[in-house]
PDB file of C-alpha atoms in Angstrom:
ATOM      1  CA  UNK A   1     -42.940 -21.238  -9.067  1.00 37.00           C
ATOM      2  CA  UNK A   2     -39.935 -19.064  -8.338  1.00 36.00           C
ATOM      3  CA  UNK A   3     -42.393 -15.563  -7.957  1.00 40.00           C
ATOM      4  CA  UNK A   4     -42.031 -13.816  -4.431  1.00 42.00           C
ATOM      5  CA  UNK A   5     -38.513 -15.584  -3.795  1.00 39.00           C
ATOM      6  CA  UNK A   6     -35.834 -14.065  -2.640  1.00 44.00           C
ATOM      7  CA  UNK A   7     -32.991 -13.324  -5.121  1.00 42.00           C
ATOM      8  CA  UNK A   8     -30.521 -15.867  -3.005  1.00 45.00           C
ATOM      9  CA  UNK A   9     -33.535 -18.445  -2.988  1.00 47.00           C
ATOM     10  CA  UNK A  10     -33.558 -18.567  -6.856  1.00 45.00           C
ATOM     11  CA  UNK A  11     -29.705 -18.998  -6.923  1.00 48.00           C
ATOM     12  CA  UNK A  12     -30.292 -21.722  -5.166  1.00 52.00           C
ATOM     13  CA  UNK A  13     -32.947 -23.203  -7.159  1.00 51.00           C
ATOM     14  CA  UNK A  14     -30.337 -22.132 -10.072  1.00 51.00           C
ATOM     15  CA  UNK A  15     -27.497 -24.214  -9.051  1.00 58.00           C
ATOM     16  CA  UNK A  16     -29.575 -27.655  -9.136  1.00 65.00           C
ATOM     17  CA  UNK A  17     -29.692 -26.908 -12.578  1.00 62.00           C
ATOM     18  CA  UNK A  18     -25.970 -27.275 -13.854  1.00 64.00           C
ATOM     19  CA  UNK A  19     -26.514 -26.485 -17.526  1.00 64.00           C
ATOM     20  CA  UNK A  20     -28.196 -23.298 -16.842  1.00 62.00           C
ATOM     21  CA  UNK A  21     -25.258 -21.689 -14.608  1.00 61.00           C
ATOM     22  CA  UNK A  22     -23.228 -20.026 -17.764  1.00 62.00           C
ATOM     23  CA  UNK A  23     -26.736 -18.739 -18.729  1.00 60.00           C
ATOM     24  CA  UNK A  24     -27.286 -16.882 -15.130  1.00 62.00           C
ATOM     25  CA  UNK A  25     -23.658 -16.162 -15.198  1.00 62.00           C
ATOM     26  CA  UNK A  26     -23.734 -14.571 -19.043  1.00 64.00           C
ATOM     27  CA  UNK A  27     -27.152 -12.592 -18.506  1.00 64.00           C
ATOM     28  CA  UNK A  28     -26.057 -11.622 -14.602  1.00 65.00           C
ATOM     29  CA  UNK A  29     -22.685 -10.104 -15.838  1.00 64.00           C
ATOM     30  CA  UNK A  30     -24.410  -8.146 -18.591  1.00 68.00           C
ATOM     31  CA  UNK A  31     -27.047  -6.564 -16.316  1.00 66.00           C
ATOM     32  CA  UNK A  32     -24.538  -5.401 -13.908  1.00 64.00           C
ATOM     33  CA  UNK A  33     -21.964  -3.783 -16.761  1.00 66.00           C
ATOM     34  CA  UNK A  34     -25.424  -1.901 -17.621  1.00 67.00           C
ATOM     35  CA  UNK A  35     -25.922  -1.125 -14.265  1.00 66.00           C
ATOM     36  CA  UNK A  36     -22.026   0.072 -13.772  1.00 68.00           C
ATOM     37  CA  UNK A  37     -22.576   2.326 -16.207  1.00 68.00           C
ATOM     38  CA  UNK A  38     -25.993   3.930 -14.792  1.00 61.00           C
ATOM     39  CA  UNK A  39     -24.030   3.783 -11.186  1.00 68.00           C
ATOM     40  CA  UNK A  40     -21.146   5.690 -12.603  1.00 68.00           C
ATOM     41  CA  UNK A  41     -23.330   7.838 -14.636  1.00 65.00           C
ATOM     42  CA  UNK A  42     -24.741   8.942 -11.091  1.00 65.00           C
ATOM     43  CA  UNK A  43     -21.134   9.235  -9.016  1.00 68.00           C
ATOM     44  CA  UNK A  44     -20.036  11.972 -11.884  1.00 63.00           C
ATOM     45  CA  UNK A  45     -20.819  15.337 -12.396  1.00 61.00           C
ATOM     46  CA  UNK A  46     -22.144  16.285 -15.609  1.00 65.00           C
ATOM     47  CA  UNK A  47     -22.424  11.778 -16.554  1.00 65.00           C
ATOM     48  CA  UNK A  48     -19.224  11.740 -18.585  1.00 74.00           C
ATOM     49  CA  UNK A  49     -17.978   7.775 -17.493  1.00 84.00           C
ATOM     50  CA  UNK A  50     -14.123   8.108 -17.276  1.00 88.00           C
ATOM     51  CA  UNK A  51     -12.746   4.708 -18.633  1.00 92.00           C
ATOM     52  CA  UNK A  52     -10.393   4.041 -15.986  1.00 93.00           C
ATOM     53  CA  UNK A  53     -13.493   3.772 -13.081  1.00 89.00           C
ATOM     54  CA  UNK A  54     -15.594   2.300 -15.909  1.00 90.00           C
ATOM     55  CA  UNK A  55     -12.673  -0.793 -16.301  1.00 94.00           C
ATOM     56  CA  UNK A  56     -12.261  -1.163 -12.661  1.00 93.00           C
ATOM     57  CA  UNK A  57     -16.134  -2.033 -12.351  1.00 89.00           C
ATOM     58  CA  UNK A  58     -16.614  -4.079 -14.749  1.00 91.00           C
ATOM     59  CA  UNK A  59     -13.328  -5.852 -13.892  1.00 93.00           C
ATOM     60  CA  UNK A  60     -14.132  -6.513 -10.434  1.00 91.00           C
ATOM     61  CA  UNK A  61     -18.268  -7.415 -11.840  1.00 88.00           C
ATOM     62  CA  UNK A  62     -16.740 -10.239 -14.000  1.00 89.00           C
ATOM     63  CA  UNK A  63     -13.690 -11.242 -10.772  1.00 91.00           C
ATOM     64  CA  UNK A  64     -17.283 -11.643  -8.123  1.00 87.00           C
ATOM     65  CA  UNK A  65     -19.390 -13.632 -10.869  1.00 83.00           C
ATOM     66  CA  UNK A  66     -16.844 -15.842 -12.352  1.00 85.00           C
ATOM     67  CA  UNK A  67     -14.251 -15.895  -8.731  1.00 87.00           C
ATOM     68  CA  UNK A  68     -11.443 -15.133 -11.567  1.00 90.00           C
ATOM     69  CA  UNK A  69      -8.613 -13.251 -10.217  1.00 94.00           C
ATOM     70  CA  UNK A  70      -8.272 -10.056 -12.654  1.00 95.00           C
ATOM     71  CA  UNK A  71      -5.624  -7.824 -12.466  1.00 97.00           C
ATOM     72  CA  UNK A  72      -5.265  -4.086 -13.426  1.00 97.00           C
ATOM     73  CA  UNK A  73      -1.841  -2.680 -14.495  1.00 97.00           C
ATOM     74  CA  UNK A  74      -0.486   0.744 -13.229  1.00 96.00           C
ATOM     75  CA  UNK A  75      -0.844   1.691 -17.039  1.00 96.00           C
ATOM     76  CA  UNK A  76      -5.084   1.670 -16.786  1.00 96.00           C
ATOM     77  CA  UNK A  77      -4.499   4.984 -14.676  1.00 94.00           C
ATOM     78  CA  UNK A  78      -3.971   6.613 -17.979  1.00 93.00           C
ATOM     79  CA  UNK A  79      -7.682   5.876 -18.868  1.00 95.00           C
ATOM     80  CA  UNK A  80      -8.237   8.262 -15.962  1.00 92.00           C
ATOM     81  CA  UNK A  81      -7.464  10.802 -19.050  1.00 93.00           C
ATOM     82  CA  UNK A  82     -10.580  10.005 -21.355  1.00 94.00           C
ATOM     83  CA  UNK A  83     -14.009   9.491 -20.703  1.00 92.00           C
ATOM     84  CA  UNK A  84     -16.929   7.518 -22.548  1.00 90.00           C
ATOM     85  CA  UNK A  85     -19.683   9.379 -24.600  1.00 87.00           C
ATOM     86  CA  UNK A  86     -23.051   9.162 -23.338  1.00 84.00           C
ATOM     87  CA  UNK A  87     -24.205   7.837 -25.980  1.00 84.00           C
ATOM     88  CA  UNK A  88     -21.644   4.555 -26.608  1.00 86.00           C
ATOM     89  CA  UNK A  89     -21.216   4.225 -22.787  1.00 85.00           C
ATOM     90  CA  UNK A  90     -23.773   1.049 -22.380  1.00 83.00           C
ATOM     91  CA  UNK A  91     -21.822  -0.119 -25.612  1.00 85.00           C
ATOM     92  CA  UNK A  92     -18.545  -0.059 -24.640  1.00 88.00           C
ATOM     93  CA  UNK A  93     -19.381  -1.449 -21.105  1.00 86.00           C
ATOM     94  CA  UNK A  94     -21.371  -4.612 -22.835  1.00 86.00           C
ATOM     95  CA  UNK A  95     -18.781  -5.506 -25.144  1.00 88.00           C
ATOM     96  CA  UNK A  96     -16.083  -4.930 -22.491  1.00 91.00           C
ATOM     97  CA  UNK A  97     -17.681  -7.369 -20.199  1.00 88.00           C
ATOM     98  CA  UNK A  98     -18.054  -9.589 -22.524  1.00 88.00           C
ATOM     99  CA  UNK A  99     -14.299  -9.451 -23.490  1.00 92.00           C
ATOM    100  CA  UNK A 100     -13.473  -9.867 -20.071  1.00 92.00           C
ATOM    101  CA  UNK A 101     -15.940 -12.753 -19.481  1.00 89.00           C
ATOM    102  CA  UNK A 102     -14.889 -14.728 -22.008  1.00 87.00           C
ATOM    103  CA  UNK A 103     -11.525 -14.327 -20.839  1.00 91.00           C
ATOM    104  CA  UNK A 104     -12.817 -15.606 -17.265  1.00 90.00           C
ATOM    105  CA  UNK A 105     -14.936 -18.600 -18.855  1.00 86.00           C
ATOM    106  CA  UNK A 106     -11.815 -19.807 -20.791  1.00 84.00           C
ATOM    107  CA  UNK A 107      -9.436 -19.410 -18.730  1.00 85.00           C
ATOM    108  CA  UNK A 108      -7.234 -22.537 -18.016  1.00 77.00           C
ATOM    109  CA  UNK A 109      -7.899 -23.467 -14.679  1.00 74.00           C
ATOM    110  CA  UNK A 110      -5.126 -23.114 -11.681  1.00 71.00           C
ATOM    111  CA  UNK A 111      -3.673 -20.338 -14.506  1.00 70.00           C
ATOM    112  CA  UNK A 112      -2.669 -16.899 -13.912  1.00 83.00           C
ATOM    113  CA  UNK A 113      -4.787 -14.148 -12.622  1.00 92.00           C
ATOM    114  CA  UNK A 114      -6.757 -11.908 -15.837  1.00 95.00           C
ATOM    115  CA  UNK A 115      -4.561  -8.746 -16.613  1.00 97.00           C
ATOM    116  CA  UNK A 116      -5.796  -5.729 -17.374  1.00 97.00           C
ATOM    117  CA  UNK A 117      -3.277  -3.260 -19.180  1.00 98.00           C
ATOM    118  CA  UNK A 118      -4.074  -0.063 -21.474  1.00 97.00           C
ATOM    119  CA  UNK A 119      -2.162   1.436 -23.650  1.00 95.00           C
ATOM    120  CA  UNK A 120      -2.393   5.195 -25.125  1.00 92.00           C
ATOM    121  CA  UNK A 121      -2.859   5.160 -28.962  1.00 92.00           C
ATOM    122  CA  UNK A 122      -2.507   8.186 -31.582  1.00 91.00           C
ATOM    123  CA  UNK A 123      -6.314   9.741 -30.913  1.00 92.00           C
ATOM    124  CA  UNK A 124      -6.840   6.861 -28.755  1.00 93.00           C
ATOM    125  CA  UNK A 125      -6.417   3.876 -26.133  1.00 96.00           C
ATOM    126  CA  UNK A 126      -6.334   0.081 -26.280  1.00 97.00           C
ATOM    127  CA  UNK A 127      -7.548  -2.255 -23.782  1.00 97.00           C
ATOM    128  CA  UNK A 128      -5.694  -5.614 -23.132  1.00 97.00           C
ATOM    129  CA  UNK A 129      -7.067  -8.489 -21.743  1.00 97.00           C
ATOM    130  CA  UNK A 130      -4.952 -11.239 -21.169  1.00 96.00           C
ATOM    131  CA  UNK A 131      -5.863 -14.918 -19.827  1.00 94.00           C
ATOM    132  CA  UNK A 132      -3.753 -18.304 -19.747  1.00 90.00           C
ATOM    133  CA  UNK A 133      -5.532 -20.329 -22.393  1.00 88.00           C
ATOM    134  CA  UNK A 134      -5.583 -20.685 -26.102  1.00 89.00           C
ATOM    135  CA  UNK A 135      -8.115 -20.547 -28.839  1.00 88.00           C
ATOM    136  CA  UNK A 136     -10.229 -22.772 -30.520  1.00 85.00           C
ATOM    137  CA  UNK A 137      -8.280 -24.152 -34.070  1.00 87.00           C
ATOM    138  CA  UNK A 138      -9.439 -22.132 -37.213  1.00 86.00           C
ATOM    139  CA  UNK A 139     -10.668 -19.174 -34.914  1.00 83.00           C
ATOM    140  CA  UNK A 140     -11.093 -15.989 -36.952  1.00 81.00           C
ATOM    141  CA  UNK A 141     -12.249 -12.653 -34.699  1.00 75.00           C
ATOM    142  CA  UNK A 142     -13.815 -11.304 -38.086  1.00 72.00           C
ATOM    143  CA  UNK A 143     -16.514 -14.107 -38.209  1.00 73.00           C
ATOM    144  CA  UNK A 144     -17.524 -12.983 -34.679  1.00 69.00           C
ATOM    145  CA  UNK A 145     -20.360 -10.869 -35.604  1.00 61.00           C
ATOM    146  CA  UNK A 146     -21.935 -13.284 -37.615  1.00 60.00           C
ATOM    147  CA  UNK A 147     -21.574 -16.524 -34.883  1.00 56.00           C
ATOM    148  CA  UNK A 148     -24.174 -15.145 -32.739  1.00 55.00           C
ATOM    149  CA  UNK A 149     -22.968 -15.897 -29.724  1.00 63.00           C
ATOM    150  CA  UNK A 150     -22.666 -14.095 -26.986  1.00 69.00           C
ATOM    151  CA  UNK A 151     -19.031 -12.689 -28.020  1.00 72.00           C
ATOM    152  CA  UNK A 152     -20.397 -11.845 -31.484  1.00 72.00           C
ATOM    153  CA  UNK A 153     -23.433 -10.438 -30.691  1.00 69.00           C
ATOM    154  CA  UNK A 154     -21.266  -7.970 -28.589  1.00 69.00           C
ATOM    155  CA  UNK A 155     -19.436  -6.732 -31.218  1.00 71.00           C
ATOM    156  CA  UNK A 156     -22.166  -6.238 -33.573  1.00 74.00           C
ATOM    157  CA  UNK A 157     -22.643  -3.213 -31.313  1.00 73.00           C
ATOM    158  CA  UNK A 158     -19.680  -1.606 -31.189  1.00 71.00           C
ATOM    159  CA  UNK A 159     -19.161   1.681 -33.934  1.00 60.00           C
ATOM    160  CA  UNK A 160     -17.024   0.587 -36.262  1.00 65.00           C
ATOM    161  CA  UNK A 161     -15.570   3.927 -37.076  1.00 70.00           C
ATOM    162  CA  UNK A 162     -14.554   4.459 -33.470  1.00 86.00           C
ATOM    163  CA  UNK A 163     -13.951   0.829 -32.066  1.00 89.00           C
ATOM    164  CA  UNK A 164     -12.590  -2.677 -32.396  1.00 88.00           C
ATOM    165  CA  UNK A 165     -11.831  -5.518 -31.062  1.00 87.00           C
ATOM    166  CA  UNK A 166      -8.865  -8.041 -31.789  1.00 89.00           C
ATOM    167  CA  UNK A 167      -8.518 -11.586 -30.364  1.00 91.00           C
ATOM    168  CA  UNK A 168      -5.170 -13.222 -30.695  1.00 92.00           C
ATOM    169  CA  UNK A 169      -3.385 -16.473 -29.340  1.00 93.00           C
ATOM    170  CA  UNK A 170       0.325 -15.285 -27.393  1.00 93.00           C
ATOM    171  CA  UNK A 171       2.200 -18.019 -26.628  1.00 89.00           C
ATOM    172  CA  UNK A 172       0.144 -19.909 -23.787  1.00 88.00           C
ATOM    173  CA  UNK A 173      -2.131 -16.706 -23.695  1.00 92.00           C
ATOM    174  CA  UNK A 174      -5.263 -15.120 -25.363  1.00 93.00           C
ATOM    175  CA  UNK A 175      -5.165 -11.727 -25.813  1.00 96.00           C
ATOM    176  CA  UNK A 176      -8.177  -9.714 -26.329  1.00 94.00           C
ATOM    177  CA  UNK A 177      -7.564  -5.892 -27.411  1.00 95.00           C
ATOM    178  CA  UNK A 178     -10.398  -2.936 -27.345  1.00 94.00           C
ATOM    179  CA  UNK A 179      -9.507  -0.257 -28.953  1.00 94.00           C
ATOM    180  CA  UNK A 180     -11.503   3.525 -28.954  1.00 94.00           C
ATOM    181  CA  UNK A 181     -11.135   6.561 -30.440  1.00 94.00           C
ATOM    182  CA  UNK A 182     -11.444   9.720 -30.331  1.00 94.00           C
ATOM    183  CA  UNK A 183     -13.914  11.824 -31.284  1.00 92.00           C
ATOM    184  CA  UNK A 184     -16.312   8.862 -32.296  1.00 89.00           C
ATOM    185  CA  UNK A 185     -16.386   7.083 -28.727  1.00 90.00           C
ATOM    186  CA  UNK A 186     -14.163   8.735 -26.512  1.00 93.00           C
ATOM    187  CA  UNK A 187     -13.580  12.304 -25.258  1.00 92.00           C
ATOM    188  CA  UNK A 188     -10.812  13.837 -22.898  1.00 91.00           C
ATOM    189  CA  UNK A 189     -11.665  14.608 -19.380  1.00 81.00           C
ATOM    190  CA  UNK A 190     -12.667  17.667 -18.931  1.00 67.00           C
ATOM    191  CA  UNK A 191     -10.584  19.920 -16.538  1.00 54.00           C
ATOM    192  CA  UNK A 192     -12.305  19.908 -13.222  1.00 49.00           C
ATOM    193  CA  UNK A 193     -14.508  17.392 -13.972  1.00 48.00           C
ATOM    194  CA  UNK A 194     -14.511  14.856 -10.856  1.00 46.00           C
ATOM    195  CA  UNK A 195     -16.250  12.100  -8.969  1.00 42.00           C
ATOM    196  CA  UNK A 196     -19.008  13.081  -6.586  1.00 34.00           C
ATOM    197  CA  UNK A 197     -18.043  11.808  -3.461  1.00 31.00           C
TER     198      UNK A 197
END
């Protein structure tokens, strides 16, 4: 019934239908991280994705989708440093925006803004996403793979040699950490390597 509508129409349609929003919301935010990536791949020379611009994307994907304030810190200009193999680059970006999802689905309402902040590590960097909130009791990041959910399913991807995730409660905060390595998923920018403008 919806065939030959107009993408707005079906929204519309879509929001009668209360129980089906986090569905559109879930499945719309992981077709535009894929389609970051394939953008990005396109605004670079040579399709290296430097992690800083791949961050920002996502970030402000998941901020439009979920109207979540998200916050980068002056440290994710470091990620300008690295880029993203081809090859782990749809990956990273699926299990990023799911990190930062989540972080915008359980975030406690009339809370702070989403941060943002990197961190360099020895062969390395760390993503940290942090949201006011607090996890579910007996919540254990290693069953994640296994709940099939849209969280675990996410991290079933990621190379275990060369990535990880961590999910921890700080305070009044969750904390969600991504960490990748060189040479598995990461590379350093190469000199002269720059955005097509």
């Amino acid at each position: 019934p919806l065939r030959g509508e107009p993408l707005g129409d079906r929204r519309h349609h879509l929001a009668d239908k209360p129980l089906l929003k986090p569905l559109l919301e879930s499945a719309s935010s992981q077709v535009y991280a894929i389609a970051a990536v394939h953008g990005l791949q396109g605004e670079v020379s040579g399709g290296a994705i430097n992690v800083r611009m791949l961050v920002a994307r996502v970030a402000a994907s998941v901020s439009g989708i979920m109207h979540s304030p998200i916050v980068l810190s002056e440290r994710c200009t470091s990620l300008s440093a690295y880029v993203v193999r081809e090859d782990e680059s749809v990956a990273v970006a699926i299990v990023l925006n799911e990190l930062v999802m989540n972080a915008a689905k359980h975030r406690r309402q009339g809370g702070d803004a989403i941060h943002i902040d990197a961190a360099q590590l020895e062969g390395g960097v760390e993503l940290r996403i942090r949201n006011p909130g607090f996890l579910p009791p007996n919540f254990d990041v290693d069953a994640l793979p296994q709940a099939g959910n849209g969280l675990g399913l996410a991290c079933s991807i990621l190379t275990r040699r060369g990535a990880g995730i961590g999910i921890v409660e700080d305070r009044d905060h969750v904390v969600a950490t991504m960490t990748l390595f060189l040479p598995h998923v990461l590379s350093l920018q190469a000199a002269g390597m720059e955005t097509m403008t």
